[in-house]
Amino acid sequence: ADQRISAGSIRQRKGGVPIVCLTAYTYPVARLLDDHVDLLLVGDSVAMVLHGHKTTLGASLEMMIAHGQAVMRGSAKACVVVDMPAGSYEATPRQAVASARRIVKETGCQAVKLEGGVAVARQIAAIVAAGIPVMGHIGLLPQSVESDGGYKIKGRSEDNVAALFRDADAVEKAGAFSVVIEGTVETVAADLTRHISIPTIGIGASSDCDGQILVIDDMVGLTVDRVPKFVKQYADLRSVISGAAASYAAEVRNRTFPGPGHVFPAATDKNDTLDK
Ligand code: KIV
Ligand code: NA
């Protein structure tokens, strides 16, 4: 039986205990996070974070599916949502449904996420009608940063605020079970949260959102490039990994690694395998 948190049960948590979300891209990290989160997002940020692309436009359906499969293998409890990459859904609702079906069929994930409000409402409605739960994503849209001229905070002007409300309404009406609000003025994110009846998941938004999400590599201090202001670094894995690499390099150079415990003596023992 499926013990996973469903998209439907995430939806029911509007206004309740905040929904804990993180991105995950790999089997070991999914294993570690599954006990602590409600939802794991296989974000198209994987293209930047793990593959070194300059923007999320470097993500492909194949990339998203491979990481989605790894995260599904590593988790048992979390609701797993896989991002639809740029170019896989914008053209038509038909294209969006075909891509969403492929992601769900090949990974077994609970839901998909796509970016945009009014502009993709027909896509969201079509995927939901095909029986696949959809998470929306409004505010700052990383797949549009090139056309938008950079990573710009949303909700500063009256026009901008009105557009955000139209997007939130469109995403809700299209049947999404929740919506990410990214890079949006705090009071606007809080107002949007009160305005719609599906949970809002904030990132650079407001503590009043119904849940929060961060990119795992940013959160644990593994991201080498500059991280956004909204990131709180809860650990410093860069220095842990650099320190380990420096120790290993020194021990290889002075021949203290491998030591007696890491080699196979000429006299065979009864369990002659690679096990410790
Ligand atoms: O790709 C991603 O990591 C995301 C989250 C930051 C919401 O879309
Ligand atoms: Na994303």
Short mmCIF file of N, CA and C in Angstrom, two decimals, residues 108-266:
data_model
loop_
_atom_site.label_atom_id
_atom_site.label_comp_id
_atom_site.label_asym_id
_atom_site.label_seq_id
_atom_site.Cartn_x
_atom_site.Cartn_y
_atom_site.Cartn_z
N GLY A 108 6.56 7.67 -11.14
CA GLY A 108 5.63 7.31 -10.06
C GLY A 108 5.40 8.44 -9.07
N CYS A 109 5.81 9.66 -9.43
CA CYS A 109 5.66 10.80 -8.51
C CYS A 109 4.19 11.14 -8.29
N GLN A 110 3.92 11.92 -7.21
CA GLN A 110 2.55 12.27 -6.81
C GLN A 110 1.96 13.42 -7.63
N ALA A 111 2.82 14.31 -8.12
CA ALA A 111 2.32 15.52 -8.78
C ALA A 111 3.43 16.15 -9.62
N VAL A 112 3.02 17.10 -10.47
CA VAL A 112 3.99 17.89 -11.24
C VAL A 112 3.81 19.36 -10.90
N LYS A 113 4.83 20.16 -11.20
CA LYS A 113 4.75 21.61 -10.99
C LYS A 113 5.13 22.31 -12.30
N LEU A 114 4.46 23.40 -12.58
CA LEU A 114 4.84 24.23 -13.73
C LEU A 114 4.72 25.71 -13.36
N GLU A 115 5.42 26.55 -14.12
CA GLU A 115 5.53 27.98 -13.78
C GLU A 115 4.54 28.83 -14.55
N GLY A 116 3.87 29.76 -13.82
CA GLY A 116 3.01 30.74 -14.45
C GLY A 116 1.60 30.69 -13.91
N GLY A 117 0.85 31.76 -14.16
CA GLY A 117 -0.53 31.86 -13.68
C GLY A 117 -1.51 31.83 -14.83
N VAL A 118 -2.04 33.03 -15.16
CA VAL A 118 -3.01 33.16 -16.25
C VAL A 118 -2.49 32.50 -17.54
N ALA A 119 -1.19 32.68 -17.80
CA ALA A 119 -0.60 32.21 -19.06
C ALA A 119 -0.65 30.69 -19.23
N VAL A 120 -0.71 29.94 -18.12
CA VAL A 120 -0.69 28.47 -18.21
C VAL A 120 -1.91 27.83 -17.55
N ALA A 121 -2.95 28.63 -17.30
CA ALA A 121 -4.15 28.10 -16.62
C ALA A 121 -4.77 26.95 -17.41
N ARG A 122 -4.79 27.05 -18.74
CA ARG A 122 -5.39 25.97 -19.55
C ARG A 122 -4.55 24.69 -19.45
N GLN A 123 -3.23 24.86 -19.35
CA GLN A 123 -2.36 23.69 -19.18
C GLN A 123 -2.64 23.01 -17.84
N ILE A 124 -2.74 23.83 -16.77
CA ILE A 124 -3.00 23.27 -15.44
C ILE A 124 -4.33 22.50 -15.45
N ALA A 125 -5.37 23.13 -15.99
CA ALA A 125 -6.69 22.50 -16.01
C ALA A 125 -6.67 21.18 -16.79
N ALA A 126 -5.94 21.15 -17.90
CA ALA A 126 -5.88 19.93 -18.72
C ALA A 126 -5.15 18.80 -17.99
N ILE A 127 -4.06 19.13 -17.31
CA ILE A 127 -3.30 18.09 -16.58
C ILE A 127 -4.14 17.55 -15.42
N VAL A 128 -4.83 18.47 -14.71
CA VAL A 128 -5.69 18.05 -13.60
C VAL A 128 -6.83 17.16 -14.14
N ALA A 129 -7.39 17.55 -15.29
CA ALA A 129 -8.47 16.76 -15.89
C ALA A 129 -7.98 15.36 -16.28
N ALA A 130 -6.68 15.24 -16.56
CA ALA A 130 -6.10 13.93 -16.90
C ALA A 130 -5.79 13.11 -15.64
N GLY A 131 -6.12 13.68 -14.47
CA GLY A 131 -5.96 12.93 -13.21
C GLY A 131 -4.62 13.11 -12.53
N ILE A 132 -3.84 14.09 -12.97
CA ILE A 132 -2.52 14.33 -12.37
C ILE A 132 -2.57 15.63 -11.56
N PRO A 133 -2.30 15.55 -10.23
CA PRO A 133 -2.28 16.78 -9.43
C PRO A 133 -1.18 17.74 -9.87
N VAL A 134 -1.50 19.03 -9.81
CA VAL A 134 -0.56 20.07 -10.25
C VAL A 134 -0.31 21.08 -9.14
N MET A 135 0.97 21.40 -8.94
CA MET A 135 1.38 22.50 -8.07
C MET A 135 1.69 23.69 -8.98
N GLY A 136 1.16 24.87 -8.64
CA GLY A 136 1.46 26.06 -9.42
C GLY A 136 2.72 26.74 -8.91
N HIS A 137 3.13 27.80 -9.60
CA HIS A 137 4.34 28.55 -9.22
C HIS A 137 4.17 29.95 -9.79
N ILE A 138 4.01 30.94 -8.91
CA ILE A 138 3.80 32.32 -9.35
C ILE A 138 4.80 33.25 -8.67
N GLY A 139 4.82 34.50 -9.10
CA GLY A 139 5.79 35.47 -8.58
C GLY A 139 7.01 35.46 -9.48
N LEU A 140 8.19 35.39 -8.87
CA LEU A 140 9.42 35.31 -9.67
C LEU A 140 9.49 33.93 -10.30
N LEU A 141 9.62 33.89 -11.63
CA LEU A 141 9.62 32.62 -12.37
C LEU A 141 10.99 32.39 -12.99
N PRO A 142 11.79 31.49 -12.40
CA PRO A 142 13.16 31.29 -12.90
C PRO A 142 13.23 30.92 -14.39
N GLN A 143 12.21 30.22 -14.92
CA GLN A 143 12.25 29.86 -16.35
C GLN A 143 12.08 31.09 -17.24
N SER A 144 11.68 32.23 -16.65
CA SER A 144 11.47 33.46 -17.44
C SER A 144 12.48 34.55 -17.14
N VAL A 145 13.55 34.24 -16.38
CA VAL A 145 14.47 35.32 -15.99
C VAL A 145 15.16 35.97 -17.17
N GLU A 146 15.44 35.18 -18.23
CA GLU A 146 16.11 35.79 -19.38
C GLU A 146 15.19 36.80 -20.06
N SER A 147 13.94 36.40 -20.32
CA SER A 147 12.98 37.32 -20.95
C SER A 147 12.59 38.45 -20.01
N ASP A 148 12.71 38.22 -18.70
CA ASP A 148 12.35 39.21 -17.68
C ASP A 148 13.49 40.18 -17.36
N GLY A 149 14.68 39.90 -17.88
CA GLY A 149 15.84 40.75 -17.64
C GLY A 149 16.42 40.62 -16.24
N GLY A 150 16.36 39.44 -15.65
CA GLY A 150 17.02 39.19 -14.37
C GLY A 150 16.07 38.72 -13.27
N TYR A 151 16.64 38.43 -12.11
CA TYR A 151 15.86 37.96 -10.96
C TYR A 151 15.27 39.15 -10.21
N LYS A 152 14.03 39.55 -10.57
CA LYS A 152 13.43 40.76 -10.01
C LYS A 152 12.29 40.42 -9.05
N ILE A 153 12.29 41.08 -7.89
CA ILE A 153 11.24 40.88 -6.88
C ILE A 153 9.89 41.32 -7.45
N LYS A 154 8.85 40.53 -7.19
CA LYS A 154 7.50 40.83 -7.70
C LYS A 154 6.64 41.46 -6.60
N GLY A 155 5.68 42.28 -7.04
CA GLY A 155 4.72 42.87 -6.10
C GLY A 155 5.11 44.24 -5.60
N ARG A 156 6.03 44.91 -6.31
CA ARG A 156 6.46 46.26 -5.91
C ARG A 156 5.49 47.34 -6.40
N SER A 157 4.95 47.14 -7.61
CA SER A 157 4.04 48.16 -8.17
C SER A 157 2.60 47.66 -8.08
N GLU A 158 1.66 48.61 -8.17
CA GLU A 158 0.23 48.25 -8.11
C GLU A 158 -0.16 47.29 -9.23
N ASP A 159 0.38 47.56 -10.44
CA ASP A 159 0.10 46.70 -11.60
C ASP A 159 0.55 45.29 -11.34
N ASN A 160 1.75 45.22 -10.77
CA ASN A 160 2.38 43.95 -10.48
C ASN A 160 1.57 43.16 -9.46
N VAL A 161 1.07 43.85 -8.43
CA VAL A 161 0.27 43.20 -7.39
C VAL A 161 -1.03 42.67 -8.00
N ALA A 162 -1.67 43.48 -8.83
CA ALA A 162 -2.92 43.05 -9.48
C ALA A 162 -2.69 41.81 -10.34
N ALA A 163 -1.55 41.78 -11.06
CA ALA A 163 -1.23 40.63 -11.90
C ALA A 163 -1.01 39.38 -11.04
N LEU A 164 -0.38 39.56 -9.88
CA LEU A 164 -0.15 38.41 -8.98
C LEU A 164 -1.48 37.83 -8.49
N PHE A 165 -2.42 38.72 -8.16
CA PHE A 165 -3.74 38.22 -7.72
C PHE A 165 -4.46 37.50 -8.86
N ARG A 166 -4.35 38.03 -10.08
CA ARG A 166 -4.95 37.34 -11.23
C ARG A 166 -4.32 35.97 -11.43
N ASP A 167 -2.99 35.90 -11.27
CA ASP A 167 -2.29 34.62 -11.44
C ASP A 167 -2.71 33.62 -10.35
N ALA A 168 -2.77 34.09 -9.11
CA ALA A 168 -3.16 33.20 -8.00
C ALA A 168 -4.57 32.67 -8.22
N ASP A 169 -5.49 33.55 -8.61
CA ASP A 169 -6.88 33.14 -8.87
C ASP A 169 -6.93 32.11 -10.01
N ALA A 170 -6.14 32.37 -11.06
CA ALA A 170 -6.16 31.48 -12.24
C ALA A 170 -5.65 30.08 -11.87
N VAL A 171 -4.58 30.03 -11.08
CA VAL A 171 -3.99 28.75 -10.68
C VAL A 171 -4.98 27.96 -9.80
N GLU A 172 -5.62 28.67 -8.87
CA GLU A 172 -6.59 28.01 -7.99
C GLU A 172 -7.78 27.49 -8.80
N LYS A 173 -8.32 28.37 -9.67
CA LYS A 173 -9.50 28.01 -10.45
C LYS A 173 -9.21 26.85 -11.41
N ALA A 174 -7.97 26.76 -11.90
CA ALA A 174 -7.58 25.68 -12.81
C ALA A 174 -7.47 24.34 -12.09
N GLY A 175 -7.46 24.37 -10.75
CA GLY A 175 -7.50 23.12 -10.00
C GLY A 175 -6.20 22.68 -9.36
N ALA A 176 -5.21 23.59 -9.28
CA ALA A 176 -3.95 23.22 -8.63
C ALA A 176 -4.20 22.91 -7.15
N PHE A 177 -3.40 22.00 -6.57
CA PHE A 177 -3.59 21.62 -5.15
C PHE A 177 -2.80 22.52 -4.22
N SER A 178 -1.87 23.31 -4.75
CA SER A 178 -1.07 24.24 -3.96
C SER A 178 -0.30 25.11 -4.94
N VAL A 179 0.34 26.15 -4.43
CA VAL A 179 1.08 27.04 -5.33
C VAL A 179 2.31 27.61 -4.62
N VAL A 180 3.45 27.54 -5.31
CA VAL A 180 4.67 28.18 -4.82
C VAL A 180 4.58 29.68 -5.12
N ILE A 181 4.91 30.50 -4.13
CA ILE A 181 5.05 31.95 -4.35
C ILE A 181 6.52 32.28 -4.13
N GLU A 182 7.19 32.73 -5.20
CA GLU A 182 8.63 32.98 -5.11
C GLU A 182 8.95 34.47 -5.28
N GLY A 183 9.92 34.97 -4.51
CA GLY A 183 10.49 36.30 -4.71
C GLY A 183 9.47 37.41 -4.80
N THR A 184 8.56 37.45 -3.81
CA THR A 184 7.44 38.39 -3.83
C THR A 184 7.42 39.18 -2.52
N VAL A 185 7.12 40.47 -2.59
CA VAL A 185 7.05 41.34 -1.41
C VAL A 185 6.26 40.64 -0.29
N GLU A 186 6.81 40.70 0.92
CA GLU A 186 6.28 39.93 2.07
C GLU A 186 4.78 40.13 2.30
N THR A 187 4.36 41.41 2.34
CA THR A 187 2.94 41.68 2.63
C THR A 187 2.04 41.17 1.51
N VAL A 188 2.54 41.22 0.26
CA VAL A 188 1.76 40.74 -0.88
C VAL A 188 1.61 39.21 -0.81
N ALA A 189 2.70 38.52 -0.47
CA ALA A 189 2.65 37.06 -0.33
C ALA A 189 1.67 36.66 0.77
N ALA A 190 1.67 37.43 1.87
CA ALA A 190 0.74 37.15 2.98
C ALA A 190 -0.70 37.40 2.53
N ASP A 191 -0.93 38.49 1.79
CA ASP A 191 -2.28 38.80 1.29
C ASP A 191 -2.75 37.72 0.30
N LEU A 192 -1.86 37.29 -0.57
CA LEU A 192 -2.20 36.22 -1.53
C LEU A 192 -2.59 34.95 -0.78
N THR A 193 -1.87 34.66 0.29
CA THR A 193 -2.15 33.46 1.10
C THR A 193 -3.55 33.52 1.70
N ARG A 194 -3.93 34.70 2.18
CA ARG A 194 -5.29 34.86 2.74
C ARG A 194 -6.35 34.85 1.64
N HIS A 195 -5.98 35.27 0.44
CA HIS A 195 -6.94 35.44 -0.65
C HIS A 195 -7.37 34.12 -1.29
N ILE A 196 -6.46 33.15 -1.41
CA ILE A 196 -6.82 31.90 -2.10
C ILE A 196 -7.04 30.77 -1.09
N SER A 197 -7.71 29.71 -1.54
CA SER A 197 -8.11 28.64 -0.62
C SER A 197 -7.20 27.42 -0.72
N ILE A 198 -6.17 27.48 -1.59
CA ILE A 198 -5.19 26.37 -1.65
C ILE A 198 -3.92 26.83 -0.92
N PRO A 199 -3.15 25.87 -0.37
CA PRO A 199 -1.93 26.25 0.36
C PRO A 199 -0.92 26.98 -0.53
N THR A 200 -0.31 28.03 0.04
CA THR A 200 0.80 28.71 -0.62
C THR A 200 2.10 28.23 0.02
N ILE A 201 3.10 27.98 -0.83
CA ILE A 201 4.42 27.53 -0.35
C ILE A 201 5.39 28.66 -0.69
N GLY A 202 5.97 29.26 0.33
CA GLY A 202 6.79 30.44 0.12
C GLY A 202 8.27 30.14 -0.07
N ILE A 203 8.91 30.95 -0.92
CA ILE A 203 10.38 30.97 -1.03
C ILE A 203 10.74 32.41 -1.37
N GLY A 204 11.36 33.11 -0.42
CA GLY A 204 11.52 34.54 -0.58
C GLY A 204 10.16 35.20 -0.62
N ALA A 205 9.26 34.80 0.31
CA ALA A 205 7.88 35.29 0.29
C ALA A 205 7.47 35.77 1.69
N SER A 206 6.86 34.92 2.51
CA SER A 206 6.40 35.35 3.83
C SER A 206 6.29 34.15 4.76
N SER A 207 6.54 34.37 6.06
CA SER A 207 6.32 33.30 7.04
C SER A 207 4.83 33.03 7.24
N ASP A 208 3.98 33.91 6.69
CA ASP A 208 2.53 33.67 6.72
C ASP A 208 2.06 32.68 5.65
N CYS A 209 2.94 32.32 4.72
CA CYS A 209 2.55 31.31 3.72
C CYS A 209 2.20 30.01 4.44
N ASP A 210 1.47 29.13 3.76
CA ASP A 210 1.03 27.88 4.39
C ASP A 210 2.15 26.85 4.51
N GLY A 211 3.27 27.10 3.82
CA GLY A 211 4.43 26.23 3.90
C GLY A 211 5.64 26.98 3.38
N GLN A 212 6.80 26.36 3.48
CA GLN A 212 8.05 26.97 2.99
C GLN A 212 8.82 25.94 2.20
N ILE A 213 9.63 26.43 1.25
CA ILE A 213 10.54 25.55 0.51
C ILE A 213 11.88 26.24 0.32
N LEU A 214 12.96 25.46 0.32
CA LEU A 214 14.29 25.96 -0.04
C LEU A 214 14.96 24.91 -0.93
N VAL A 215 15.95 25.34 -1.67
CA VAL A 215 16.79 24.43 -2.45
C VAL A 215 17.77 23.77 -1.48
N ILE A 216 17.79 22.44 -1.48
CA ILE A 216 18.56 21.71 -0.46
C ILE A 216 20.04 22.10 -0.46
N ASP A 217 20.65 22.22 -1.63
CA ASP A 217 22.08 22.54 -1.67
C ASP A 217 22.37 23.92 -1.09
N ASP A 218 21.46 24.89 -1.30
CA ASP A 218 21.60 26.22 -0.71
C ASP A 218 21.49 26.12 0.82
N MET A 219 20.51 25.35 1.29
CA MET A 219 20.18 25.24 2.71
C MET A 219 21.32 24.62 3.53
N VAL A 220 22.05 23.67 2.92
CA VAL A 220 23.15 23.00 3.64
C VAL A 220 24.52 23.57 3.28
N GLY A 221 24.54 24.69 2.55
CA GLY A 221 25.83 25.35 2.28
C GLY A 221 26.71 24.58 1.32
N LEU A 222 26.10 23.98 0.29
CA LEU A 222 26.86 23.22 -0.70
C LEU A 222 26.96 23.97 -2.02
N THR A 223 26.10 24.97 -2.19
CA THR A 223 26.09 25.74 -3.43
C THR A 223 27.35 26.60 -3.51
N VAL A 224 28.06 26.46 -4.63
CA VAL A 224 29.34 27.16 -4.79
C VAL A 224 29.11 28.59 -5.27
N ASP A 225 28.12 28.77 -6.16
CA ASP A 225 27.83 30.11 -6.67
C ASP A 225 27.04 30.90 -5.63
N ARG A 226 26.83 32.19 -5.91
CA ARG A 226 26.12 33.08 -5.00
C ARG A 226 24.69 32.57 -4.77
N VAL A 227 24.23 32.62 -3.52
CA VAL A 227 22.86 32.17 -3.24
C VAL A 227 21.98 33.40 -2.98
N PRO A 228 20.67 33.30 -3.26
CA PRO A 228 19.77 34.44 -3.07
C PRO A 228 19.64 34.83 -1.60
N LYS A 229 19.21 36.08 -1.36
CA LYS A 229 19.04 36.62 -0.01
C LYS A 229 18.08 35.77 0.83
N PHE A 230 17.06 35.17 0.17
CA PHE A 230 16.05 34.43 0.94
C PHE A 230 16.55 33.11 1.51
N VAL A 231 17.76 32.70 1.16
CA VAL A 231 18.29 31.43 1.67
C VAL A 231 18.82 31.59 3.08
N LYS A 232 18.44 30.70 3.98
CA LYS A 232 19.12 30.58 5.27
C LYS A 232 19.98 29.32 5.20
N GLN A 233 21.27 29.47 5.52
CA GLN A 233 22.20 28.35 5.45
C GLN A 233 22.24 27.66 6.81
N TYR A 234 21.72 26.42 6.88
CA TYR A 234 21.62 25.69 8.15
C TYR A 234 22.83 24.81 8.41
N ALA A 235 23.72 24.67 7.45
CA ALA A 235 24.95 23.88 7.62
C ALA A 235 25.97 24.40 6.62
N ASP A 236 27.22 23.96 6.79
CA ASP A 236 28.29 24.43 5.90
C ASP A 236 29.02 23.23 5.28
N LEU A 237 28.32 22.54 4.37
CA LEU A 237 28.90 21.32 3.79
C LEU A 237 30.08 21.58 2.87
N ARG A 238 30.18 22.81 2.34
CA ARG A 238 31.36 23.10 1.51
C ARG A 238 32.63 22.92 2.31
N SER A 239 32.65 23.46 3.56
CA SER A 239 33.89 23.32 4.34
C SER A 239 34.09 21.89 4.80
N VAL A 240 33.02 21.14 5.04
CA VAL A 240 33.16 19.72 5.41
C VAL A 240 33.82 18.95 4.26
N ILE A 241 33.35 19.17 3.02
CA ILE A 241 33.87 18.44 1.86
C ILE A 241 35.30 18.90 1.54
N SER A 242 35.55 20.21 1.59
CA SER A 242 36.93 20.68 1.33
C SER A 242 37.90 20.12 2.35
N GLY A 243 37.48 20.10 3.61
CA GLY A 243 38.34 19.58 4.69
C GLY A 243 38.65 18.11 4.46
N ALA A 244 37.63 17.32 4.10
CA ALA A 244 37.83 15.89 3.84
C ALA A 244 38.77 15.69 2.65
N ALA A 245 38.58 16.47 1.59
CA ALA A 245 39.43 16.33 0.40
C ALA A 245 40.87 16.70 0.71
N ALA A 246 41.07 17.73 1.54
CA ALA A 246 42.43 18.16 1.92
C ALA A 246 43.13 17.06 2.74
N SER A 247 42.38 16.44 3.68
CA SER A 247 42.96 15.36 4.51
C SER A 247 43.33 14.16 3.64
N TYR A 248 42.41 13.78 2.73
CA TYR A 248 42.66 12.65 1.83
C TYR A 248 43.89 12.92 0.97
N ALA A 249 43.98 14.12 0.40
CA ALA A 249 45.11 14.46 -0.48
C ALA A 249 46.43 14.35 0.29
N ALA A 250 46.44 14.85 1.53
CA ALA A 250 47.66 14.80 2.34
C ALA A 250 48.04 13.35 2.64
N GLU A 251 47.06 12.51 2.98
CA GLU A 251 47.35 11.11 3.34
C GLU A 251 47.77 10.27 2.14
N VAL A 252 47.23 10.55 0.96
CA VAL A 252 47.68 9.85 -0.24
C VAL A 252 49.13 10.23 -0.51
N ARG A 253 49.44 11.53 -0.39
CA ARG A 253 50.79 12.00 -0.72
C ARG A 253 51.83 11.50 0.27
N ASN A 254 51.43 11.29 1.54
CA ASN A 254 52.44 10.78 2.50
C ASN A 254 52.29 9.28 2.77
N ARG A 255 51.46 8.61 1.96
CA ARG A 255 51.26 7.15 2.01
C ARG A 255 50.70 6.65 3.34
N THR A 256 49.93 7.48 4.06
CA THR A 256 49.25 6.95 5.25
C THR A 256 47.87 6.41 4.90
N PHE A 257 47.37 6.74 3.70
CA PHE A 257 46.17 6.08 3.17
C PHE A 257 46.56 5.38 1.89
N PRO A 258 46.14 4.11 1.68
CA PRO A 258 45.35 3.27 2.58
C PRO A 258 46.16 2.76 3.77
N GLY A 259 45.48 2.61 4.91
CA GLY A 259 46.11 2.06 6.11
C GLY A 259 45.84 0.57 6.22
N PRO A 260 46.30 -0.05 7.32
CA PRO A 260 46.16 -1.51 7.50
C PRO A 260 44.69 -1.98 7.41
N GLY A 261 43.75 -1.17 7.84
CA GLY A 261 42.33 -1.56 7.82
C GLY A 261 41.67 -1.48 6.46
N HIS A 262 42.39 -0.93 5.48
CA HIS A 262 41.76 -0.70 4.16
C HIS A 262 42.35 -1.55 3.05
N VAL A 263 43.21 -2.51 3.42
CA VAL A 263 43.83 -3.38 2.41
C VAL A 263 43.58 -4.84 2.76
N PHE A 264 43.89 -5.76 1.84
CA PHE A 264 43.63 -7.18 2.02
C PHE A 264 44.96 -7.90 2.21
N PRO A 265 45.22 -8.39 3.44
CA PRO A 265 46.50 -9.06 3.71
C PRO A 265 46.63 -10.33 2.86
N ALA A 266 47.87 -10.75 2.62
CA ALA A 266 48.13 -11.92 1.77
C ALA A 266 47.46 -13.17 2.33
#
